[in-house]
PDB file of C-alpha atoms in Angstrom:
ATOM      1  CA  UNK C   1     -18.786  -1.205 -22.119  1.00  0.00           C
ATOM      2  CA  UNK C   2     -20.006   2.094 -20.713  1.00  0.00           C
ATOM      3  CA  UNK C   3     -16.790   3.903 -19.853  1.00  0.00           C
ATOM      4  CA  UNK C   4     -18.514   6.870 -18.194  1.00  0.00           C
ATOM      5  CA  UNK C   5     -20.332   5.015 -15.444  1.00  0.00           C
ATOM      6  CA  UNK C   6     -20.993   7.469 -12.623  1.00  0.00           C
ATOM      7  CA  UNK C   7     -22.512   5.144 -10.037  1.00  0.00           C
ATOM      8  CA  UNK C   8     -21.058   1.631  -9.722  1.00  0.00           C
ATOM      9  CA  UNK C   9     -23.293  -1.330  -9.067  1.00  0.00           C
ATOM     10  CA  UNK C  10     -21.016  -2.294  -6.185  1.00  0.00           C
ATOM     11  CA  UNK C  11     -17.370  -2.136  -5.180  1.00  0.00           C
ATOM     12  CA  UNK C  12     -17.743  -4.411  -2.172  1.00  0.00           C
ATOM     13  CA  UNK C  13     -14.470  -6.286  -1.774  1.00  0.00           C
ATOM     14  CA  UNK C  14     -13.012  -4.793  -4.972  1.00  0.00           C
ATOM     15  CA  UNK C  15      -9.487  -3.640  -5.651  1.00  0.00           C
ATOM     16  CA  UNK C  16      -9.836  -0.011  -6.762  1.00  0.00           C
ATOM     17  CA  UNK C  17      -7.287   1.296  -9.254  1.00  0.00           C
ATOM     18  CA  UNK C  18      -7.017   5.094  -9.453  1.00  0.00           C
ATOM     19  CA  UNK C  19      -6.041   6.019 -13.016  1.00  0.00           C
ATOM     20  CA  UNK C  20      -5.278   9.524 -14.275  1.00  0.00           C
ATOM     21  CA  UNK C  21      -3.197   8.667 -17.325  1.00  0.00           C
ATOM     22  CA  UNK C  22       0.072   9.705 -15.677  1.00  0.00           C
ATOM     23  CA  UNK C  23       3.140   7.452 -15.993  1.00  0.00           C
ATOM     24  CA  UNK C  24       2.828   6.436 -12.341  1.00  0.00           C
ATOM     25  CA  UNK C  25      -0.826   5.461 -12.712  1.00  0.00           C
ATOM     26  CA  UNK C  26       0.012   3.448 -15.826  1.00  0.00           C
ATOM     27  CA  UNK C  27       2.750   1.717 -13.842  1.00  0.00           C
ATOM     28  CA  UNK C  28       0.145   0.864 -11.201  1.00  0.00           C
ATOM     29  CA  UNK C  29      -2.125  -0.954 -13.678  1.00  0.00           C
ATOM     30  CA  UNK C  30      -0.129  -4.161 -13.851  1.00  0.00           C
ATOM     31  CA  UNK C  31       0.411  -4.136 -10.094  1.00  0.00           C
ATOM     32  CA  UNK C  32      -3.328  -3.679  -9.448  1.00  0.00           C
ATOM     33  CA  UNK C  33      -4.161  -6.596 -11.726  1.00  0.00           C
ATOM     34  CA  UNK C  34      -1.652  -8.771  -9.894  1.00  0.00           C
ATOM     35  CA  UNK C  35      -2.888  -7.876  -6.418  1.00  0.00           C
ATOM     36  CA  UNK C  36      -6.521  -8.400  -7.464  1.00  0.00           C
ATOM     37  CA  UNK C  37      -5.583 -11.867  -8.682  1.00  0.00           C
ATOM     38  CA  UNK C  38      -3.567 -12.537  -5.511  1.00  0.00           C
ATOM     39  CA  UNK C  39      -6.495 -11.613  -3.271  1.00  0.00           C
ATOM     40  CA  UNK C  40      -9.122 -13.074  -5.625  1.00  0.00           C
ATOM     41  CA  UNK C  41     -10.943  -9.746  -5.843  1.00  0.00           C
ATOM     42  CA  UNK C  42     -12.803  -8.013  -8.676  1.00  0.00           C
ATOM     43  CA  UNK C  43     -11.118  -4.927 -10.105  1.00  0.00           C
ATOM     44  CA  UNK C  44     -12.601  -1.464 -10.569  1.00  0.00           C
ATOM     45  CA  UNK C  45     -10.806   1.340 -12.435  1.00  0.00           C
ATOM     46  CA  UNK C  46     -11.643   4.902 -11.374  1.00  0.00           C
ATOM     47  CA  UNK C  47     -10.775   8.193 -12.995  1.00  0.00           C
ATOM     48  CA  UNK C  48     -11.679  11.541 -11.455  1.00  0.00           C
ATOM     49  CA  UNK C  49     -12.080  14.854 -13.206  1.00  0.00           C
ATOM     50  CA  UNK C  50      -9.365  16.827 -11.456  1.00  0.00           C
ATOM     51  CA  UNK C  51      -6.718  14.131 -11.243  1.00  0.00           C
ATOM     52  CA  UNK C  52      -5.115  15.884 -14.227  1.00  0.00           C
ATOM     53  CA  UNK C  53      -3.132  19.091 -13.706  1.00  0.00           C
ATOM     54  CA  UNK C  54      -3.946  20.031 -17.313  1.00  0.00           C
ATOM     55  CA  UNK C  55      -7.694  19.851 -16.766  1.00  0.00           C
ATOM     56  CA  UNK C  56      -8.561  23.580 -16.384  1.00  0.00           C
ATOM     57  CA  UNK C  57      -6.730  24.536 -19.581  1.00  0.00           C
ATOM     58  CA  UNK C  58      -7.859  21.687 -21.802  1.00  0.00           C
ATOM     59  CA  UNK C  59     -11.451  20.948 -20.815  1.00  0.00           C
ATOM     60  CA  UNK C  60     -14.368  23.251 -20.341  1.00  0.00           C
ATOM     61  CA  UNK C  61     -17.613  21.292 -20.315  1.00  0.00           C
ATOM     62  CA  UNK C  62     -19.162  17.986 -19.408  1.00  0.00           C
ATOM     63  CA  UNK C  63     -18.986  16.556 -22.924  1.00  0.00           C
ATOM     64  CA  UNK C  64     -15.268  17.214 -23.093  1.00  0.00           C
ATOM     65  CA  UNK C  65     -14.874  15.518 -19.706  1.00  0.00           C
ATOM     66  CA  UNK C  66     -16.819  12.510 -20.992  1.00  0.00           C
ATOM     67  CA  UNK C  67     -14.389  12.264 -23.903  1.00  0.00           C
ATOM     68  CA  UNK C  68     -11.334  12.510 -21.619  1.00  0.00           C
ATOM     69  CA  UNK C  69     -12.773   9.999 -19.156  1.00  0.00           C
ATOM     70  CA  UNK C  70     -13.682   7.573 -21.921  1.00  0.00           C
ATOM     71  CA  UNK C  71     -10.178   7.791 -23.377  1.00  0.00           C
ATOM     72  CA  UNK C  72      -8.515   7.262 -20.009  1.00  0.00           C
ATOM     73  CA  UNK C  73     -10.692   4.348 -19.016  1.00  0.00           C
ATOM     74  CA  UNK C  74     -10.432   2.766 -22.425  1.00  0.00           C
ATOM     75  CA  UNK C  75      -6.644   2.954 -22.191  1.00  0.00           C
ATOM     76  CA  UNK C  76      -6.628   1.542 -18.664  1.00  0.00           C
ATOM     77  CA  UNK C  77      -9.006  -1.271 -19.597  1.00  0.00           C
ATOM     78  CA  UNK C  78      -6.830  -2.236 -22.564  1.00  0.00           C
ATOM     79  CA  UNK C  79      -3.759  -2.359 -20.322  1.00  0.00           C
ATOM     80  CA  UNK C  80      -5.628  -4.457 -17.752  1.00  0.00           C
ATOM     81  CA  UNK C  81      -6.479  -6.914 -20.509  1.00  0.00           C
ATOM     82  CA  UNK C  82      -2.837  -7.155 -21.547  1.00  0.00           C
ATOM     83  CA  UNK C  83      -1.750  -8.001 -18.007  1.00  0.00           C
ATOM     84  CA  UNK C  84      -4.259 -10.598 -16.957  1.00  0.00           C
ATOM     85  CA  UNK C  85      -7.474 -10.749 -18.908  1.00  0.00           C
ATOM     86  CA  UNK C  86      -9.636  -9.301 -16.117  1.00  0.00           C
ATOM     87  CA  UNK C  87     -12.791  -7.457 -17.120  1.00  0.00           C
ATOM     88  CA  UNK C  88     -12.791  -4.475 -14.767  1.00  0.00           C
ATOM     89  CA  UNK C  89     -15.711  -2.333 -13.757  1.00  0.00           C
ATOM     90  CA  UNK C  90     -15.012   1.305 -14.659  1.00  0.00           C
ATOM     91  CA  UNK C  91     -16.064   4.562 -13.030  1.00  0.00           C
ATOM     92  CA  UNK C  92     -15.661   8.155 -14.182  1.00  0.00           C
ATOM     93  CA  UNK C  93     -16.535  10.799 -11.622  1.00  0.00           C
ATOM     94  CA  UNK C  94     -16.510  14.575 -11.377  1.00  0.00           C
ATOM     95  CA  UNK C  95     -15.849  14.342  -7.652  1.00  0.00           C
ATOM     96  CA  UNK C  96     -12.416  15.378  -6.409  1.00  0.00           C
ATOM     97  CA  UNK C  97     -10.217  12.265  -6.494  1.00  0.00           C
ATOM     98  CA  UNK C  98      -9.618  12.133  -2.745  1.00  0.00           C
ATOM     99  CA  UNK C  99     -13.336  12.325  -1.989  1.00  0.00           C
ATOM    100  CA  UNK C 100     -14.228   9.732  -4.627  1.00  0.00           C
ATOM    101  CA  UNK C 101     -11.587   7.265  -3.487  1.00  0.00           C
ATOM    102  CA  UNK C 102     -12.387   7.778   0.194  1.00  0.00           C
ATOM    103  CA  UNK C 103     -16.053   7.048  -0.488  1.00  0.00           C
ATOM    104  CA  UNK C 104     -15.227   3.911  -2.447  1.00  0.00           C
ATOM    105  CA  UNK C 105     -12.779   2.759   0.234  1.00  0.00           C
ATOM    106  CA  UNK C 106     -15.601   2.252   2.736  1.00  0.00           C
ATOM    107  CA  UNK C 107     -16.512  -1.069   1.079  1.00  0.00           C
ATOM    108  CA  UNK C 108     -13.462  -1.826  -1.101  1.00  0.00           C
ATOM    109  CA  UNK C 109     -10.730  -4.321  -0.214  1.00  0.00           C
ATOM    110  CA  UNK C 110      -7.871  -2.082  -1.354  1.00  0.00           C
ATOM    111  CA  UNK C 111      -7.175   1.146  -3.234  1.00  0.00           C
ATOM    112  CA  UNK C 112      -4.163   1.148  -5.571  1.00  0.00           C
ATOM    113  CA  UNK C 113      -2.576   4.295  -6.953  1.00  0.00           C
ATOM    114  CA  UNK C 114       0.716   5.509  -8.307  1.00  0.00           C
ATOM    115  CA  UNK C 115       3.103   7.244  -5.958  1.00  0.00           C
ATOM    116  CA  UNK C 116       2.688  10.460  -7.918  1.00  0.00           C
ATOM    117  CA  UNK C 117       0.090  11.549 -10.439  1.00  0.00           C
ATOM    118  CA  UNK C 118      -0.396  14.584 -12.627  1.00  0.00           C
ATOM    119  CA  UNK C 119      -0.882  16.719  -9.520  1.00  0.00           C
ATOM    120  CA  UNK C 120       2.508  15.971  -7.992  1.00  0.00           C
ATOM    121  CA  UNK C 121       4.787  18.728  -6.804  1.00  0.00           C
ATOM    122  CA  UNK C 122       8.288  18.663  -8.225  1.00  0.00           C
ATOM    123  CA  UNK C 123      10.664  16.703  -6.037  1.00  0.00           C
ATOM    124  CA  UNK C 124       8.019  14.931  -3.949  1.00  0.00           C
ATOM    125  CA  UNK C 125       8.138  11.152  -3.719  1.00  0.00           C
ATOM    126  CA  UNK C 126       4.470  10.701  -2.824  1.00  0.00           C
ATOM    127  CA  UNK C 127       1.741  12.823  -4.396  1.00  0.00           C
ATOM    128  CA  UNK C 128      -0.875  14.779  -2.458  1.00  0.00           C
ATOM    129  CA  UNK C 129      -3.698  12.362  -3.312  1.00  0.00           C
ATOM    130  CA  UNK C 130      -1.625   9.396  -2.149  1.00  0.00           C
ATOM    131  CA  UNK C 131      -0.602  11.186   1.048  1.00  0.00           C
ATOM    132  CA  UNK C 132      -4.159  12.095   1.928  1.00  0.00           C
ATOM    133  CA  UNK C 133      -5.678   8.758   1.036  1.00  0.00           C
ATOM    134  CA  UNK C 134      -3.301   6.612   3.082  1.00  0.00           C
ATOM    135  CA  UNK C 135      -4.339   8.653   6.113  1.00  0.00           C
ATOM    136  CA  UNK C 136      -8.081   8.740   5.569  1.00  0.00           C
ATOM    137  CA  UNK C 137      -9.111   5.648   3.591  1.00  0.00           C
ATOM    138  CA  UNK C 138     -11.206   2.981   5.292  1.00  0.00           C
ATOM    139  CA  UNK C 139      -9.415   0.086   3.587  1.00  0.00           C
ATOM    140  CA  UNK C 140      -5.825  -0.843   2.775  1.00  0.00           C
ATOM    141  CA  UNK C 141      -4.026   1.484   0.356  1.00  0.00           C
ATOM    142  CA  UNK C 142      -1.199   0.478  -1.983  1.00  0.00           C
ATOM    143  CA  UNK C 143       1.167   3.151  -3.281  1.00  0.00           C
ATOM    144  CA  UNK C 144       3.009   1.821  -6.314  1.00  0.00           C
ATOM    145  CA  UNK C 145       6.458   2.792  -7.490  1.00  0.00           C
ATOM    146  CA  UNK C 146       8.947   0.895  -9.620  1.00  0.00           C
ATOM    147  CA  UNK C 147      10.909  -1.496  -7.387  1.00  0.00           C
ATOM    148  CA  UNK C 148      14.617  -0.787  -7.156  1.00  0.00           C
ATOM    149  CA  UNK C 149      15.470  -4.480  -7.420  1.00  0.00           C
ATOM    150  CA  UNK C 150      13.906  -7.424  -9.204  1.00  0.00           C
ATOM    151  CA  UNK C 151      16.146 -10.019  -7.548  1.00  0.00           C
ATOM    152  CA  UNK C 152      13.640 -10.885  -4.801  1.00  0.00           C
ATOM    153  CA  UNK C 153       9.855 -10.651  -4.765  1.00  0.00           C
ATOM    154  CA  UNK C 154       9.638 -11.463  -1.050  1.00  0.00           C
ATOM    155  CA  UNK C 155       7.216  -9.425   1.050  1.00  0.00           C
ATOM    156  CA  UNK C 156       8.661  -7.348   3.892  1.00  0.00           C
ATOM    157  CA  UNK C 157       6.318  -6.630   6.795  1.00  0.00           C
ATOM    158  CA  UNK C 158       7.011  -4.333   9.698  1.00  0.00           C
ATOM    159  CA  UNK C 159       6.098  -5.929  13.040  1.00  0.00           C
ATOM    160  CA  UNK C 160       5.685  -4.094  16.329  1.00  0.00           C
ATOM    161  CA  UNK C 161       3.637  -6.521  18.418  1.00  0.00           C
ATOM    162  CA  UNK C 162       0.526  -4.333  18.553  1.00  0.00           C
ATOM    163  CA  UNK C 163      -2.985  -5.595  17.877  1.00  0.00           C
ATOM    164  CA  UNK C 164      -3.402  -3.071  15.058  1.00  0.00           C
ATOM    165  CA  UNK C 165      -0.321  -4.478  13.373  1.00  0.00           C
ATOM    166  CA  UNK C 166      -1.950  -7.873  12.827  1.00  0.00           C
ATOM    167  CA  UNK C 167      -3.751  -6.565   9.729  1.00  0.00           C
ATOM    168  CA  UNK C 168      -0.376  -5.933   8.108  1.00  0.00           C
ATOM    169  CA  UNK C 169       1.032  -9.343   9.064  1.00  0.00           C
ATOM    170  CA  UNK C 170      -2.085 -11.126   7.800  1.00  0.00           C
ATOM    171  CA  UNK C 171      -2.008  -9.290   4.458  1.00  0.00           C
ATOM    172  CA  UNK C 172       1.720  -9.923   3.998  1.00  0.00           C
ATOM    173  CA  UNK C 173       1.167 -13.667   4.364  1.00  0.00           C
ATOM    174  CA  UNK C 174      -1.859 -13.654   2.041  1.00  0.00           C
ATOM    175  CA  UNK C 175       0.085 -11.948  -0.729  1.00  0.00           C
ATOM    176  CA  UNK C 176       3.227 -14.031  -0.207  1.00  0.00           C
ATOM    177  CA  UNK C 177       1.253 -17.281  -0.306  1.00  0.00           C
ATOM    178  CA  UNK C 178      -0.500 -16.251  -3.528  1.00  0.00           C
ATOM    179  CA  UNK C 179       2.794 -15.272  -5.174  1.00  0.00           C
ATOM    180  CA  UNK C 180       4.812 -18.220  -3.909  1.00  0.00           C
ATOM    181  CA  UNK C 181       7.367 -15.983  -2.207  1.00  0.00           C
ATOM    182  CA  UNK C 182       8.647 -15.577   1.339  1.00  0.00           C
ATOM    183  CA  UNK C 183       7.872 -13.138   4.134  1.00  0.00           C
ATOM    184  CA  UNK C 184      10.590 -11.089   5.835  1.00  0.00           C
ATOM    185  CA  UNK C 185       9.159 -10.023   9.198  1.00  0.00           C
ATOM    186  CA  UNK C 186      11.202  -7.240  10.746  1.00  0.00           C
ATOM    187  CA  UNK C 187      11.238  -5.373  14.032  1.00  0.00           C
ATOM    188  CA  UNK C 188      13.430  -2.337  14.551  1.00  0.00           C
ATOM    189  CA  UNK C 189      14.102   0.104  17.347  1.00  0.00           C
ATOM    190  CA  UNK C 190      16.431   3.012  17.892  1.00  0.00           C
ATOM    191  CA  UNK C 191      19.058   1.960  20.456  1.00  0.00           C
ATOM    192  CA  UNK C 192      19.709   5.537  21.597  1.00  0.00           C
ATOM    193  CA  UNK C 193      16.087   6.532  22.143  1.00  0.00           C
ATOM    194  CA  UNK C 194      15.339   4.464  25.242  1.00  0.00           C
ATOM    195  CA  UNK C 195      12.959   2.252  23.267  1.00  0.00           C
ATOM    196  CA  UNK C 196      13.123  -1.470  23.724  1.00  0.00           C
ATOM    197  CA  UNK C 197      11.480  -4.436  22.030  1.00  0.00           C
ATOM    198  CA  UNK C 198       9.154  -5.343  24.899  1.00  0.00           C
ATOM    199  CA  UNK C 199       7.966  -2.897  27.540  1.00  0.00           C
ATOM    200  CA  UNK C 200       8.394  -5.416  30.345  1.00  0.00           C
ATOM    201  CA  UNK C 201      12.051  -6.079  29.498  1.00  0.00           C
ATOM    202  CA  UNK C 202      14.456  -4.033  31.625  1.00  0.00           C
ATOM    203  CA  UNK C 203      16.671  -1.850  29.495  1.00  0.00           C
ATOM    204  CA  UNK C 204      20.230  -3.074  29.796  1.00  0.00           C
ATOM    205  CA  UNK C 205      23.438  -2.597  27.880  1.00  0.00           C
ATOM    206  CA  UNK C 206      23.248  -6.037  26.333  1.00  0.00           C
ATOM    207  CA  UNK C 207      22.086  -5.587  22.738  1.00  0.00           C
ATOM    208  CA  UNK C 208      21.941  -9.360  22.341  1.00  0.00           C
ATOM    209  CA  UNK C 209      19.170  -9.506  24.953  1.00  0.00           C
ATOM    210  CA  UNK C 210      17.145  -6.933  23.069  1.00  0.00           C
ATOM    211  CA  UNK C 211      17.634  -8.666  19.744  1.00  0.00           C
ATOM    212  CA  UNK C 212      16.446 -11.914  21.272  1.00  0.00           C
ATOM    213  CA  UNK C 213      13.408 -10.190  22.808  1.00  0.00           C
ATOM    214  CA  UNK C 214      12.604  -8.573  19.472  1.00  0.00           C
ATOM    215  CA  UNK C 215      12.830 -11.895  17.686  1.00  0.00           C
ATOM    216  CA  UNK C 216      10.428 -13.406  20.209  1.00  0.00           C
ATOM    217  CA  UNK C 217       8.002 -10.542  19.632  1.00  0.00           C
ATOM    218  CA  UNK C 218       8.110 -11.099  15.860  1.00  0.00           C
ATOM    219  CA  UNK C 219       7.796 -14.865  16.154  1.00  0.00           C
ATOM    220  CA  UNK C 220       4.708 -14.497  18.335  1.00  0.00           C
ATOM    221  CA  UNK C 221       3.133 -12.090  15.845  1.00  0.00           C
ATOM    222  CA  UNK C 222       3.694 -14.296  12.785  1.00  0.00           C
ATOM    223  CA  UNK C 223       3.017 -17.691  14.406  1.00  0.00           C
ATOM    224  CA  UNK C 224      -0.752 -17.824  13.650  1.00  0.00           C
ATOM    225  CA  UNK C 225      -0.136 -16.956  10.022  1.00  0.00           C
ATOM    226  CA  UNK C 226       2.712 -19.428   9.651  1.00  0.00           C
ATOM    227  CA  UNK C 227       0.287 -22.137  10.736  1.00  0.00           C
ATOM    228  CA  UNK C 228      -2.307 -20.920   8.250  1.00  0.00           C
ATOM    229  CA  UNK C 229       0.195 -20.623   5.385  1.00  0.00           C
ATOM    230  CA  UNK C 230       2.761 -23.366   6.086  1.00  0.00           C
ATOM    231  CA  UNK C 231       4.237 -23.111   2.592  1.00  0.00           C
ATOM    232  CA  UNK C 232       5.436 -19.544   3.129  1.00  0.00           C
ATOM    233  CA  UNK C 233       9.075 -19.320   4.148  1.00  0.00           C
ATOM    234  CA  UNK C 234       9.593 -16.774   6.927  1.00  0.00           C
ATOM    235  CA  UNK C 235      12.704 -14.830   7.843  1.00  0.00           C
ATOM    236  CA  UNK C 236      12.605 -13.073  11.239  1.00  0.00           C
ATOM    237  CA  UNK C 237      14.789 -10.035  11.866  1.00  0.00           C
ATOM    238  CA  UNK C 238      15.152  -7.821  14.953  1.00  0.00           C
ATOM    239  CA  UNK C 239      17.678  -5.049  14.428  1.00  0.00           C
ATOM    240  CA  UNK C 240      18.608  -2.019  16.597  1.00  0.00           C
ATOM    241  CA  UNK C 241      17.882   0.412  13.775  1.00  0.00           C
ATOM    242  CA  UNK C 242      14.949   2.813  13.644  1.00  0.00           C
ATOM    243  CA  UNK C 243      12.041   0.872  12.057  1.00  0.00           C
ATOM    244  CA  UNK C 244      11.404   3.402   9.297  1.00  0.00           C
ATOM    245  CA  UNK C 245      15.016   3.182   8.108  1.00  0.00           C
ATOM    246  CA  UNK C 246      15.058  -0.595   8.517  1.00  0.00           C
ATOM    247  CA  UNK C 247      11.951  -1.017   6.350  1.00  0.00           C
ATOM    248  CA  UNK C 248      13.082   1.517   3.762  1.00  0.00           C
ATOM    249  CA  UNK C 249      16.469  -0.186   3.456  1.00  0.00           C
ATOM    250  CA  UNK C 250      14.809  -3.618   3.199  1.00  0.00           C
ATOM    251  CA  UNK C 251      12.552  -2.352   0.398  1.00  0.00           C
ATOM    252  CA  UNK C 252      15.585  -1.805  -1.826  1.00  0.00           C
ATOM    253  CA  UNK C 253      16.055  -5.568  -2.081  1.00  0.00           C
ATOM    254  CA  UNK C 254      12.465  -6.889  -1.921  1.00  0.00           C
ATOM    255  CA  UNK C 255       9.322  -6.689  -3.982  1.00  0.00           C
ATOM    256  CA  UNK C 256       6.829  -5.185  -1.534  1.00  0.00           C
ATOM    257  CA  UNK C 257       6.623  -3.616   1.923  1.00  0.00           C
ATOM    258  CA  UNK C 258       3.529  -3.915   4.126  1.00  0.00           C
ATOM    259  CA  UNK C 259       3.065  -1.651   7.133  1.00  0.00           C
ATOM    260  CA  UNK C 260       0.235  -1.010   9.557  1.00  0.00           C
ATOM    261  CA  UNK C 261      -1.673   2.253   9.611  1.00  0.00           C
ATOM    262  CA  UNK C 262      -0.853   2.696  13.299  1.00  0.00           C
ATOM    263  CA  UNK C 263       1.201   0.755  15.804  1.00  0.00           C
ATOM    264  CA  UNK C 264       2.716   0.810  19.241  1.00  0.00           C
ATOM    265  CA  UNK C 265       3.138   4.299  20.547  1.00  0.00           C
ATOM    266  CA  UNK C 266       0.565   5.846  18.214  1.00  0.00           C
ATOM    267  CA  UNK C 267      -1.405   8.665  19.805  1.00  0.00           C
ATOM    268  CA  UNK C 268      -5.164   8.327  20.135  1.00  0.00           C
ATOM    269  CA  UNK C 269      -6.742   9.772  17.019  1.00  0.00           C
ATOM    270  CA  UNK C 270      -3.569   9.528  14.953  1.00  0.00           C
ATOM    271  CA  UNK C 271      -4.542   8.460  11.432  1.00  0.00           C
ATOM    272  CA  UNK C 272      -1.161   7.231  10.231  1.00  0.00           C
ATOM    273  CA  UNK C 273       1.881   6.326  12.269  1.00  0.00           C
ATOM    274  CA  UNK C 274       5.170   8.138  11.801  1.00  0.00           C
ATOM    275  CA  UNK C 275       6.928   4.954  10.693  1.00  0.00           C
ATOM    276  CA  UNK C 276       4.348   4.331   7.963  1.00  0.00           C
ATOM    277  CA  UNK C 277       4.617   7.938   6.776  1.00  0.00           C
ATOM    278  CA  UNK C 278       8.397   7.715   6.558  1.00  0.00           C
ATOM    279  CA  UNK C 279       8.336   4.391   4.730  1.00  0.00           C
ATOM    280  CA  UNK C 280       5.879   5.780   2.167  1.00  0.00           C
ATOM    281  CA  UNK C 281       8.223   8.683   1.505  1.00  0.00           C
ATOM    282  CA  UNK C 282      11.468   6.703   1.287  1.00  0.00           C
ATOM    283  CA  UNK C 283      10.663   3.163   0.165  1.00  0.00           C
ATOM    284  CA  UNK C 284      12.239   1.703  -2.984  1.00  0.00           C
ATOM    285  CA  UNK C 285       9.320  -0.621  -3.760  1.00  0.00           C
ATOM    286  CA  UNK C 286       5.517  -0.595  -3.657  1.00  0.00           C
ATOM    287  CA  UNK C 287       4.096  -0.088  -0.147  1.00  0.00           C
ATOM    288  CA  UNK C 288       0.778  -1.245   1.289  1.00  0.00           C
ATOM    289  CA  UNK C 289      -0.637   0.509   4.328  1.00  0.00           C
ATOM    290  CA  UNK C 290      -2.855  -2.239   5.739  1.00  0.00           C
ATOM    291  CA  UNK C 291      -6.206  -1.796   7.466  1.00  0.00           C
TER     292      UNK C 291
END
């Protein structure tokens, strides 16, 4: 296998795993294999020259980079084999990682990367590459961190009733069906902000009315996917708690959170909604930003 491939034959519909040799990227290997199997997609492993913070001090020329890239990709490929027997395509590139992954995302099914790589800043929960990519990628992006709990592998999906949000609901059901787990579809709102579950519903002091309206909104959003995946058990929740906190709290007890890239109330031109940004920063499980 040529582990220094610079131009892939194709990554159409592939799951792309960004690998820089950091502990977080190694943690993402098994997850990437699993999601590729769930979605029945080929897997491509990518390493980029400046994913490593040690690069300027340890490598000077192209031959040295070839050696580093070959070692990284060989290690990643071996780990992929241990976790599922897939034979991934591999790519080593001298492009900046964000540029390389953005380019690949135009035809890929999903990009998977660790929450933090070698370039992370101390104390941050999501690295700069992850932060940039979830905003600018053309496909879904999964940011992997070790789940806080292994008691439930159910998939949590944030629902807001918007058309853009359907990509997240669809993906949540696809993954849950493949894994034989349930979907927890949640809608949250801040009771003190003047928000309400449905714009047409008059705001009253009766929280029960708003909970019921929120449940109806969620049920309408998941109904097409329940029909398509009848074996997936669905739990509907509408809670007067800000959606970012609701999803972050739910992630502490579930295996995965799926959110949309934008939703209701997003400004025109906004690349990533505020709820999605907050969930990425505070979640206790892997997060997929769906597109």
